[in-house]
Amino acid sequence: MRYSGFKVFTEGLFGNKGWTPAWRDPAPKAAYDAIIIGGGGHGLSTAYYLAKNHGLRNIAVLEKGYLGSGNIGRNTTIVRANYFLPGNSEFYSHSMKLWEGLEGELNYNVMHSQRGLINLFHSDGQRDAFARRGNMMINQGDDAILLDREGVRDLLPYLDFENTRFPIYGGLLHPRGGTARHDAVAWGYARGADQLGVDLIQNCEVTGIDVENGKVVGVQTTRGAIKSAKVGIVVAGRSSQVAAMAGMRLPIESHILQAFVTEGLKPVIDHVISFGMGHFYISQSDKGGLVFGGDLDFYASYASRGNLPMVEHVMEAGMTLVPMIGRAKVLRSWGGIMDMTPDGSPIIDKTAVDGLFIDCGWNYGGFKAVPASGWCMAHLMATGQSHDVARRFRLDRFRAGQILDEEGTGSQHNLH
Ligand SMILES: Cc1cc2nc3c(=O)[nH]c(=O)nc-3n(C[C@H](O)[C@H](O)[C@H](O)COP(=O)(O)OP(=O)(O)OC[C@H]3O[C@@H](n4cnc5c(N)ncnc54)[C@H](O)[C@@H]3O)c2cc1C
């Protein structure tokens, strides 16, 4: 079924009885040409592009819960391409281009909204760093505008400009940055993959990875054994656990990141605002809720909920920057399990086991990567070669000492 405004109109006229399920609910087959473990954003986009770009049809996505039950449905929906250094910058630039055509590509409204992202700065040194970053973004083909204090005040008059600890000196505006509806992205890719013949198998937890003579031959699941000579591990926060099934120890720690949403309000915040000094960022959803978050809960955990000290910290930072939000009621908070790498950058690579691939290390920024990650992981699984824009996301870079500088702050992040 193709979705369109006309279809919505005619279905409305006839009692909405003609809609069909967006994807099938198949039983697992005994064997597939490729298996993707994990039905999050990255797993679904990988399956979609394997089928769409590389012509594979006999593919299964195995998801232990329901599609979109992981971080793809838990994030704060920010989409941006504002990286400073090679490695991440070309990858996220590619992802942004895919975002810009995504709704047409999937025939699905993912509510992509390029409302502009503003990173605030609070000192002369930070202004210099953001000016350099903005120039690099422009060189990469993306967009950036350096705003002074009055430029920020014009766009965001409700911020506290009198804050003495972190006075606002200006901001770096990334006009093509913005948001998209997170679970719609999962649903859009799921529907697209299903239409290309991919079996999306929910409530199917992978419990073992079968390896014979250094080659992957299939997986064990709660719904039986399934054979395949190509398996992709795409399980975000659970990467270390699933990789351990193939005897691998990853350079990853799993940490919790929390987020919050208020009651629905009339439109008031029409950009995404990032307050790095206070570890706080905020935007407003199309339903009206103020969506905001801050830093990680800095302890390793697999619990999908966070602790009170970080709640307090985020609320303090929010009140410091946007005092008016103190009048809004927080409706919900939640947490997601982040797959944190030492350099804050992802891994899309082969493993030492023939036919076993891994896509992980998305840290707190993997939502915006969903299109490019699937594109590059599919390229790797289909051709055996890394895609150009993901060639630095190697698993062995930590051993080889070639780490990526995600923040653009030098090799020792803690010193900046
Ligand atoms: C609070 C919060 C805010 C965030 N904000 C942003 C943001 O604004 N912008 C941004 O770019 N990123 C953001 N992120 C990060 C982003 O959400 C993640 O990096 C990204 O969603 C991870 O990839 P995924 O969608 O594939 O993960 P997931 O949706 O977690 O998918 C992994 C799937 O694997 C499944 N799985 C695990 N183990 C198994 C198994 N053994 N067998 C079968 N299936 C298994 C899980 O059930 C899950 O569905 C945020 C994350 C959180 C938690």
Short mmCIF file of C-alpha atoms and ligand atoms in Angstrom, two decimals:
data_model
loop_
_atom_site.label_atom_id
_atom_site.label_comp_id
_atom_site.label_asym_id
_atom_site.label_seq_id
_atom_site.Cartn_x
_atom_site.Cartn_y
_atom_site.Cartn_z
CA MET A 1 0.00 0.00 0.00
CA ARG A 2 1.29 3.46 -0.91
CA TYR A 3 0.64 6.21 1.58
CA SER A 4 -0.48 9.63 0.32
CA GLY A 5 -2.64 12.58 1.29
CA PHE A 6 -5.25 11.27 -1.15
CA LYS A 7 -5.22 7.86 0.57
CA VAL A 8 -5.74 9.49 3.99
CA PHE A 9 -8.64 11.48 2.54
CA THR A 10 -10.38 8.53 0.88
CA GLU A 11 -9.86 6.26 3.90
CA GLY A 12 -11.41 8.99 6.03
CA LEU A 13 -14.46 9.00 3.77
CA PHE A 14 -14.96 5.23 4.07
CA GLY A 15 -14.41 4.69 7.80
CA ASN A 16 -10.65 3.93 7.69
CA LYS A 17 -11.35 0.26 6.94
CA GLY A 18 -8.85 -0.15 4.11
CA TRP A 19 -5.57 0.20 6.01
CA THR A 20 -3.42 -2.94 6.05
CA PRO A 21 -0.64 -3.85 8.54
CA ALA A 22 2.59 -2.00 7.80
CA TRP A 23 4.61 -5.23 7.85
CA ARG A 24 4.05 -9.00 7.99
CA ASP A 25 4.61 -11.19 11.05
CA PRO A 26 6.47 -14.17 9.54
CA ALA A 27 7.70 -17.28 11.36
CA PRO A 28 11.49 -17.68 11.17
CA LYS A 29 12.78 -19.83 8.31
CA ALA A 30 15.49 -22.44 8.83
CA ALA A 31 18.08 -20.44 6.88
CA TYR A 32 18.71 -16.98 5.44
CA ASP A 33 21.35 -15.40 3.22
CA ALA A 34 21.88 -12.72 5.88
CA ILE A 35 20.73 -12.25 9.46
CA ILE A 36 20.67 -8.94 11.30
CA ILE A 37 20.56 -9.21 15.08
CA GLY A 38 18.64 -6.23 16.50
CA GLY A 39 15.49 -4.52 15.26
CA GLY A 40 16.47 -0.98 16.24
CA GLY A 41 17.05 1.89 13.83
CA HIS A 42 20.42 0.62 12.65
CA GLY A 43 19.36 -3.01 12.24
CA LEU A 44 16.28 -2.07 10.25
CA SER A 45 18.11 0.39 8.01
CA THR A 46 20.85 -2.20 7.39
CA ALA A 47 18.26 -4.75 6.29
CA TYR A 48 16.49 -2.17 4.13
CA TYR A 49 19.66 -1.11 2.27
CA LEU A 50 20.89 -4.72 1.93
CA ALA A 51 17.70 -5.40 0.02
CA LYS A 52 17.38 -2.06 -1.75
CA ASN A 53 20.98 -1.27 -2.70
CA HIS A 54 22.43 -4.77 -2.99
CA GLY A 55 19.49 -6.90 -4.13
CA LEU A 56 19.54 -9.42 -1.28
CA ARG A 57 16.05 -10.69 -0.52
CA ASN A 58 16.44 -13.64 1.84
CA ILE A 59 17.18 -11.55 4.96
CA ALA A 60 15.90 -11.74 8.54
CA VAL A 61 15.98 -9.13 11.29
CA LEU A 62 15.84 -10.87 14.69
CA GLU A 63 14.55 -8.65 17.49
CA LYS A 64 14.29 -9.85 21.07
CA GLY A 65 11.41 -7.49 21.94
CA TYR A 66 9.25 -5.51 19.53
CA LEU A 67 10.57 -3.33 16.72
CA GLY A 68 11.59 0.03 18.06
CA SER A 69 11.63 -1.04 21.73
CA GLY A 70 15.27 0.00 22.19
CA ASN A 71 17.00 3.33 21.91
CA ILE A 72 15.46 4.11 18.55
CA GLY A 73 12.25 4.82 20.47
CA ARG A 74 13.95 6.40 23.49
CA ASN A 75 16.14 9.15 22.09
CA THR A 76 15.64 12.90 21.95
CA THR A 77 15.45 12.85 18.14
CA ILE A 78 18.21 15.31 17.23
CA VAL A 79 19.58 15.07 13.69
CA ARG A 80 22.74 17.02 12.86
CA ALA A 81 25.93 17.00 10.79
CA ASN A 82 28.15 19.33 12.80
CA TYR A 83 31.35 17.39 13.35
CA PHE A 84 34.75 19.02 13.27
CA LEU A 85 37.24 16.43 12.12
CA PRO A 86 37.52 13.79 9.38
CA GLY A 87 36.25 10.39 10.37
CA ASN A 88 32.93 11.49 11.76
CA SER A 89 32.32 14.59 9.62
CA GLU A 90 32.06 12.89 6.20
CA PHE A 91 29.95 10.10 7.66
CA TYR A 92 27.37 12.38 9.30
CA SER A 93 27.35 14.62 6.25
CA HIS A 94 26.36 11.58 4.17
CA SER A 95 23.73 10.70 6.77
CA MET A 96 22.23 14.20 6.59
CA LYS A 97 21.84 13.89 2.82
CA LEU A 98 20.03 10.59 3.28
CA TRP A 99 17.77 12.18 5.92
CA GLU A 100 16.83 14.91 3.49
CA GLY A 101 15.41 12.37 1.03
CA LEU A 102 14.17 9.83 3.56
CA GLU A 103 10.45 10.52 3.56
CA GLY A 104 10.28 10.21 -0.23
CA GLU A 105 12.54 7.16 -0.18
CA LEU A 106 10.42 5.30 2.38
CA ASN A 107 7.03 6.80 1.45
CA TYR A 108 6.69 7.42 5.18
CA ASN A 109 6.29 10.58 7.21
CA VAL A 110 9.22 10.53 9.65
CA MET A 111 8.46 14.16 10.56
CA HIS A 112 11.96 15.32 9.69
CA SER A 113 12.10 18.97 10.72
CA GLN A 114 15.17 21.05 9.87
CA ARG A 115 14.44 23.72 12.44
CA GLY A 116 18.08 24.59 13.11
CA LEU A 117 20.40 23.57 15.94
CA ILE A 118 22.23 26.19 18.01
CA ASN A 119 25.31 25.31 20.07
CA LEU A 120 25.90 28.05 22.64
CA PHE A 121 29.34 29.30 23.62
CA HIS A 122 30.39 31.14 26.73
CA SER A 123 33.98 32.37 26.36
CA ASP A 124 36.37 33.81 23.75
CA GLY A 125 38.21 30.50 23.54
CA GLN A 126 35.00 28.61 22.92
CA ARG A 127 34.01 31.12 20.24
CA ASP A 128 37.29 30.42 18.42
CA ALA A 129 36.72 26.69 18.64
CA PHE A 130 33.18 27.02 17.27
CA ALA A 131 34.36 29.34 14.48
CA ARG A 132 36.86 26.67 13.43
CA ARG A 133 34.19 23.98 13.66
CA GLY A 134 31.80 26.06 11.56
CA ASN A 135 34.46 26.52 8.87
CA MET A 136 35.11 22.80 8.81
CA MET A 137 31.39 22.11 8.49
CA ILE A 138 31.18 24.47 5.53
CA ASN A 139 34.26 22.86 3.94
CA GLN A 140 32.56 19.51 4.34
CA GLY A 141 29.58 20.86 2.38
CA ASP A 142 27.29 21.34 5.35
CA ASP A 143 26.09 24.64 6.77
CA ALA A 144 27.04 26.80 9.74
CA ILE A 145 26.48 30.40 10.84
CA LEU A 146 28.36 32.01 13.72
CA LEU A 147 25.98 34.12 15.80
CA ASP A 148 27.05 36.77 18.28
CA ARG A 149 25.20 37.38 21.54
CA GLU A 150 22.58 39.61 19.90
CA GLY A 151 22.14 37.11 17.07
CA VAL A 152 21.30 34.44 19.65
CA ARG A 153 19.01 36.85 21.51
CA ASP A 154 17.05 37.52 18.30
CA LEU A 155 16.34 33.81 17.86
CA LEU A 156 16.14 32.67 21.50
CA PRO A 157 15.00 35.71 23.52
CA TYR A 158 13.79 33.55 26.43
CA LEU A 159 17.29 32.36 27.47
CA ASP A 160 18.88 33.84 30.59
CA PHE A 161 21.48 36.22 29.14
CA GLU A 162 22.42 37.56 32.59
CA ASN A 163 23.80 34.26 33.88
CA THR A 164 27.11 35.18 35.51
CA ARG A 165 28.66 31.71 35.59
CA PHE A 166 28.12 30.94 31.88
CA PRO A 167 27.36 34.25 30.12
CA ILE A 168 26.15 33.64 26.56
CA TYR A 169 28.72 34.99 24.10
CA GLY A 170 27.00 33.60 21.01
CA GLY A 171 26.17 30.38 19.24
CA LEU A 172 26.95 28.26 16.21
CA LEU A 173 23.77 27.83 14.17
CA HIS A 174 23.50 24.70 12.02
CA PRO A 175 20.39 25.49 9.96
CA ARG A 176 19.99 22.00 8.47
CA GLY A 177 20.08 20.40 11.92
CA GLY A 178 16.80 19.57 13.63
CA THR A 179 14.69 16.63 14.69
CA ALA A 180 12.71 13.67 13.32
CA ARG A 181 10.12 11.48 14.98
CA HIS A 182 12.20 8.61 16.37
CA ASP A 183 9.82 5.64 16.24
CA ALA A 184 8.49 6.69 12.84
CA VAL A 185 12.02 6.19 11.55
CA ALA A 186 11.98 2.60 12.82
CA TRP A 187 8.50 2.02 11.40
CA GLY A 188 9.39 3.56 8.04
CA TYR A 189 12.49 1.40 7.60
CA ALA A 190 10.61 -1.67 8.88
CA ARG A 191 7.84 -1.17 6.35
CA GLY A 192 10.31 -0.48 3.55
CA ALA A 193 12.36 -3.58 4.38
CA ASP A 194 9.26 -5.76 4.64
CA GLN A 195 8.08 -4.59 1.22
CA LEU A 196 11.44 -5.74 -0.18
CA GLY A 197 10.89 -9.22 1.29
CA VAL A 198 12.87 -8.92 4.55
CA ASP A 199 11.45 -11.09 7.39
CA LEU A 200 11.10 -8.98 10.55
CA ILE A 201 10.94 -11.45 13.42
CA GLN A 202 9.95 -10.03 16.77
CA ASN A 203 10.13 -11.70 20.19
CA CYS A 204 13.12 -13.65 18.94
CA GLU A 205 16.16 -13.24 21.16
CA VAL A 206 19.51 -14.40 19.89
CA THR A 207 21.06 -16.55 22.61
CA GLY A 208 24.11 -17.90 20.79
CA ILE A 209 26.24 -17.41 17.69
CA ASP A 210 27.38 -20.60 15.95
CA VAL A 211 30.94 -20.52 14.67
CA GLU A 212 32.66 -23.44 12.90
CA ASN A 213 36.28 -23.36 11.75
CA GLY A 214 36.45 -19.58 12.14
CA LYS A 215 33.27 -18.98 10.11
CA VAL A 216 29.83 -18.00 11.30
CA VAL A 217 27.20 -20.60 10.35
CA GLY A 218 24.11 -19.34 12.15
CA VAL A 219 22.53 -18.29 15.42
CA GLN A 220 20.62 -19.87 18.29
CA THR A 221 17.44 -18.06 19.24
CA THR A 222 14.49 -18.41 21.59
CA ARG A 223 12.56 -19.50 18.47
CA GLY A 224 15.06 -22.13 17.35
CA ALA A 225 18.33 -22.32 15.44
CA ILE A 226 18.64 -20.33 12.20
CA LYS A 227 21.43 -20.83 9.69
CA SER A 228 23.24 -18.08 7.80
CA ALA A 229 26.75 -17.49 6.51
CA LYS A 230 26.39 -13.73 7.09
CA VAL A 231 25.40 -12.29 10.45
CA GLY A 232 25.42 -8.64 11.51
CA ILE A 233 25.42 -7.70 15.20
CA VAL A 234 23.49 -4.41 15.43
CA VAL A 235 22.30 -4.32 19.04
CA ALA A 236 23.53 -0.92 20.35
CA GLY A 237 23.63 -1.05 24.19
CA ARG A 238 23.74 -4.86 24.22
CA SER A 239 26.73 -5.09 21.86
CA SER A 240 29.18 -6.43 24.46
CA GLN A 241 26.76 -9.18 25.52
CA VAL A 242 25.97 -10.35 22.00
CA ALA A 243 29.59 -10.13 20.80
CA ALA A 244 30.60 -12.26 23.79
CA MET A 245 28.46 -15.05 22.27
CA ALA A 246 31.11 -15.24 19.54
CA GLY A 247 33.96 -15.02 22.06
CA MET A 248 34.66 -11.32 21.43
CA ARG A 249 35.46 -8.64 24.00
CA LEU A 250 34.59 -5.19 22.64
CA PRO A 251 36.08 -1.79 23.53
CA ILE A 252 32.63 -0.74 24.77
CA GLU A 253 31.02 0.13 28.08
CA SER A 254 27.26 0.39 28.42
CA HIS A 255 26.03 3.48 30.27
CA ILE A 256 22.59 4.97 30.81
CA LEU A 257 21.44 8.21 29.23
CA GLN A 258 18.24 9.79 30.52
CA ALA A 259 15.73 12.11 28.89
CA PHE A 260 12.63 14.02 29.96
CA VAL A 261 9.45 15.39 28.43
CA THR A 262 7.01 17.95 29.79
CA GLU A 263 3.28 18.31 29.32
CA GLY A 264 2.25 19.64 25.89
CA LEU A 265 2.64 23.41 25.53
CA LYS A 266 1.92 25.87 22.76
CA PRO A 267 4.88 26.37 20.39
CA VAL A 268 7.62 28.22 22.26
CA ILE A 269 11.01 26.69 21.40
CA ASP A 270 11.45 26.46 17.65
CA HIS A 271 15.11 25.36 17.50
CA VAL A 272 17.22 22.67 19.06
CA ILE A 273 19.41 24.35 21.71
CA SER A 274 22.56 22.80 23.08
CA PHE A 275 24.16 24.18 26.26
CA GLY A 276 27.41 22.24 26.42
CA MET A 277 28.82 23.99 29.49
CA GLY A 278 25.80 23.03 31.55
CA HIS A 279 25.30 19.61 29.87
CA PHE A 280 21.76 20.36 28.77
CA TYR A 281 19.88 20.42 25.48
CA ILE A 282 16.25 21.04 24.61
CA SER A 283 13.75 21.10 21.76
CA GLN A 284 9.97 21.01 21.49
CA SER A 285 8.17 18.06 19.99
CA ASP A 286 5.37 18.47 17.45
CA LYS A 287 2.94 17.40 20.21
CA GLY A 288 4.15 20.35 22.27
CA GLY A 289 6.23 18.58 24.93
CA LEU A 290 9.59 20.10 25.80
CA VAL A 291 12.07 17.29 25.23
CA PHE A 292 15.36 17.64 27.06
CA GLY A 293 18.30 15.78 28.50
CA GLY A 294 21.86 16.08 29.65
CA ASP A 295 24.81 13.89 30.35
CA LEU A 296 25.25 10.18 30.94
CA ASP A 297 24.69 8.52 34.28
CA PHE A 298 28.37 7.71 34.62
CA TYR A 299 28.28 4.09 35.72
CA ALA A 300 28.04 0.96 33.62
CA SER A 301 24.55 -0.56 33.64
CA TYR A 302 22.00 -2.49 31.58
CA ALA A 303 19.00 -0.96 33.38
CA SER A 304 16.83 1.18 31.06
CA ARG A 305 16.32 3.84 33.70
CA GLY A 306 18.55 6.39 35.36
CA ASN A 307 19.28 7.75 38.81
CA LEU A 308 18.21 10.87 40.68
CA PRO A 309 21.55 12.76 40.82
CA MET A 310 21.50 13.16 37.03
CA VAL A 311 17.82 14.18 37.13
CA GLU A 312 18.74 16.95 39.56
CA HIS A 313 21.73 18.01 37.47
CA VAL A 314 19.68 18.23 34.25
CA MET A 315 16.90 20.21 35.96
CA GLU A 316 19.44 22.65 37.43
CA ALA A 317 21.10 23.16 34.05
CA GLY A 318 17.71 23.67 32.38
CA MET A 319 16.64 26.24 34.96
CA THR A 320 19.98 28.02 34.55
CA LEU A 321 19.58 28.40 30.81
CA VAL A 322 15.80 28.66 30.29
CA PRO A 323 14.25 29.74 33.61
CA MET A 324 10.74 29.75 32.10
CA ILE A 325 10.69 25.94 31.87
CA GLY A 326 10.35 25.88 35.67
CA ARG A 327 6.65 26.49 35.10
CA ALA A 328 6.18 23.36 32.97
CA LYS A 329 5.31 19.99 34.49
CA VAL A 330 7.58 17.06 33.64
CA LEU A 331 5.43 14.18 32.40
CA ARG A 332 7.94 11.38 32.01
CA SER A 333 11.59 10.49 32.23
CA TRP A 334 13.31 7.39 30.90
CA GLY A 335 16.70 5.98 30.10
CA GLY A 336 18.40 4.05 27.33
CA ILE A 337 21.52 1.89 27.27
CA MET A 338 24.35 3.59 25.40
CA ASP A 339 27.16 1.65 23.70
CA MET A 340 30.07 3.93 24.62
CA THR A 341 33.45 3.59 22.89
CA PRO A 342 36.63 5.20 24.32
CA ASP A 343 36.75 7.80 21.51
CA GLY A 344 33.02 8.48 21.23
CA SER A 345 32.95 7.21 17.65
CA PRO A 346 31.26 4.16 16.15
CA ILE A 347 32.48 0.83 14.79
CA ILE A 348 31.27 -0.62 11.47
CA ASP A 349 33.58 -3.47 10.64
CA LYS A 350 34.23 -7.14 10.01
CA THR A 351 35.22 -9.24 12.99
CA ALA A 352 37.83 -11.97 13.33
CA VAL A 353 35.06 -14.49 12.61
CA ASP A 354 34.46 -14.88 8.88
CA GLY A 355 30.97 -13.67 7.92
CA LEU A 356 30.33 -11.97 11.27
CA PHE A 357 30.03 -8.17 11.11
CA ILE A 358 29.50 -5.56 13.80
CA ASP A 359 27.86 -2.15 13.85
CA CYS A 360 28.01 -0.52 17.30
CA GLY A 361 29.53 2.23 19.43
CA TRP A 362 26.85 4.79 18.70
CA ASN A 363 27.25 6.45 22.07
CA TYR A 364 24.63 9.16 22.66
CA GLY A 365 24.42 10.19 19.00
CA GLY A 366 23.32 7.20 16.95
CA PHE A 367 19.83 8.34 16.00
CA LYS A 368 21.08 10.79 13.40
CA ALA A 369 23.36 8.04 12.10
CA VAL A 370 20.54 5.59 11.33
CA PRO A 371 20.43 6.14 7.54
CA ALA A 372 24.20 6.22 6.94
CA SER A 373 24.92 3.41 9.37
CA GLY A 374 22.49 1.09 7.59
CA TRP A 375 23.84 2.23 4.23
CA CYS A 376 27.46 1.51 5.20
CA MET A 377 26.81 -1.69 7.16
CA ALA A 378 24.84 -3.06 4.19
CA HIS A 379 27.70 -2.10 1.87
CA LEU A 380 30.17 -3.92 4.12
CA MET A 381 28.03 -7.05 4.48
CA ALA A 382 27.26 -7.23 0.77
CA THR A 383 30.68 -6.39 -0.70
CA GLY A 384 33.10 -7.25 2.08
CA GLN A 385 34.56 -3.73 1.76
CA SER A 386 34.10 -0.72 4.04
CA HIS A 387 32.15 2.12 2.53
CA ASP A 388 34.30 5.22 1.91
CA VAL A 389 32.56 7.37 4.53
CA ALA A 390 32.86 4.68 7.23
CA ARG A 391 36.32 3.40 6.50
CA ARG A 392 37.79 4.84 9.71
CA PHE A 393 35.23 3.11 11.94
CA ARG A 394 37.51 0.13 12.41
CA LEU A 395 37.31 -2.25 15.32
CA ASP A 396 41.09 -2.46 15.68
CA ARG A 397 41.70 1.30 15.83
CA PHE A 398 42.07 1.28 19.61
CA ARG A 399 44.73 -1.40 19.47
CA ALA A 400 46.45 0.41 16.57
CA GLY A 401 46.29 3.79 18.35
CA GLN A 402 44.33 5.49 15.55
CA ILE A 403 41.44 6.78 17.58
CA LEU A 404 39.01 9.35 16.18
CA ASP A 405 38.47 12.71 17.83
CA GLU A 406 34.72 12.99 18.05
CA GLU A 407 34.59 16.21 20.06
CA GLY A 408 37.47 17.92 18.27
CA THR A 409 39.14 18.58 21.61
CA GLY A 410 42.40 16.68 21.26
CA SER A 411 43.33 13.20 22.26
CA GLN A 412 42.65 13.61 25.99
CA HIS A 413 39.01 14.60 26.25
CA ASN A 414 39.11 14.93 30.01
CA LEU A 415 41.58 17.82 29.80
CA HIS A 416 39.20 20.08 27.86
C1 LIG B 1 17.80 9.35 26.20
C2 LIG B 1 18.51 9.24 24.88
C3 LIG B 1 18.65 10.34 24.07
C4 LIG B 1 19.29 10.25 22.84
N1 LIG B 1 19.29 11.33 22.02
C5 LIG B 1 19.83 11.23 20.78
C6 LIG B 1 19.71 12.32 19.89
O1 LIG B 1 19.09 13.34 20.19
N2 LIG B 1 20.28 12.21 18.66
C7 LIG B 1 20.96 11.10 18.30
O2 LIG B 1 21.50 11.07 17.19
N3 LIG B 1 21.05 10.01 19.11
C8 LIG B 1 20.48 10.05 20.34
N4 LIG B 1 20.52 8.96 21.18
C9 LIG B 1 21.27 7.76 20.77
C10 LIG B 1 20.48 6.83 19.84
O3 LIG B 1 19.18 6.65 20.31
C11 LIG B 1 21.20 5.48 19.75
O4 LIG B 1 22.58 5.68 19.48
C12 LIG B 1 20.64 4.59 18.63
O5 LIG B 1 19.24 4.55 18.69
C13 LIG B 1 21.22 3.20 18.77
O6 LIG B 1 20.97 2.39 17.65
P1 LIG B 1 19.62 1.52 17.45
O7 LIG B 1 18.52 2.44 17.10
O8 LIG B 1 19.91 0.47 16.46
O9 LIG B 1 19.44 0.92 18.91
P2 LIG B 1 18.24 0.12 19.55
O10 LIG B 1 16.92 0.70 19.19
O11 LIG B 1 18.56 -0.01 21.01
O12 LIG B 1 18.33 -1.29 18.82
C14 LIG B 1 19.04 -2.42 19.28
C15 LIG B 1 18.04 -3.55 19.31
O13 LIG B 1 18.72 -4.77 19.54
C16 LIG B 1 17.87 -5.61 20.27
N5 LIG B 1 18.62 -6.69 20.90
C17 LIG B 1 19.52 -6.60 21.90
N6 LIG B 1 20.01 -7.81 22.20
C18 LIG B 1 19.41 -8.69 21.36
C19 LIG B 1 19.49 -10.10 21.20
N7 LIG B 1 20.29 -10.86 21.95
N8 LIG B 1 18.70 -10.67 20.24
C20 LIG B 1 17.88 -9.93 19.45
N9 LIG B 1 17.78 -8.60 19.59
C21 LIG B 1 18.53 -7.97 20.52
C22 LIG B 1 17.23 -4.67 21.29
O14 LIG B 1 16.02 -5.19 21.83
C23 LIG B 1 17.02 -3.41 20.45
O15 LIG B 1 15.71 -3.33 19.91
C24 LIG B 1 19.88 9.01 22.43
C25 LIG B 1 19.72 7.89 23.24
C26 LIG B 1 19.03 7.98 24.45
C27 LIG B 1 18.83 6.77 25.30
#
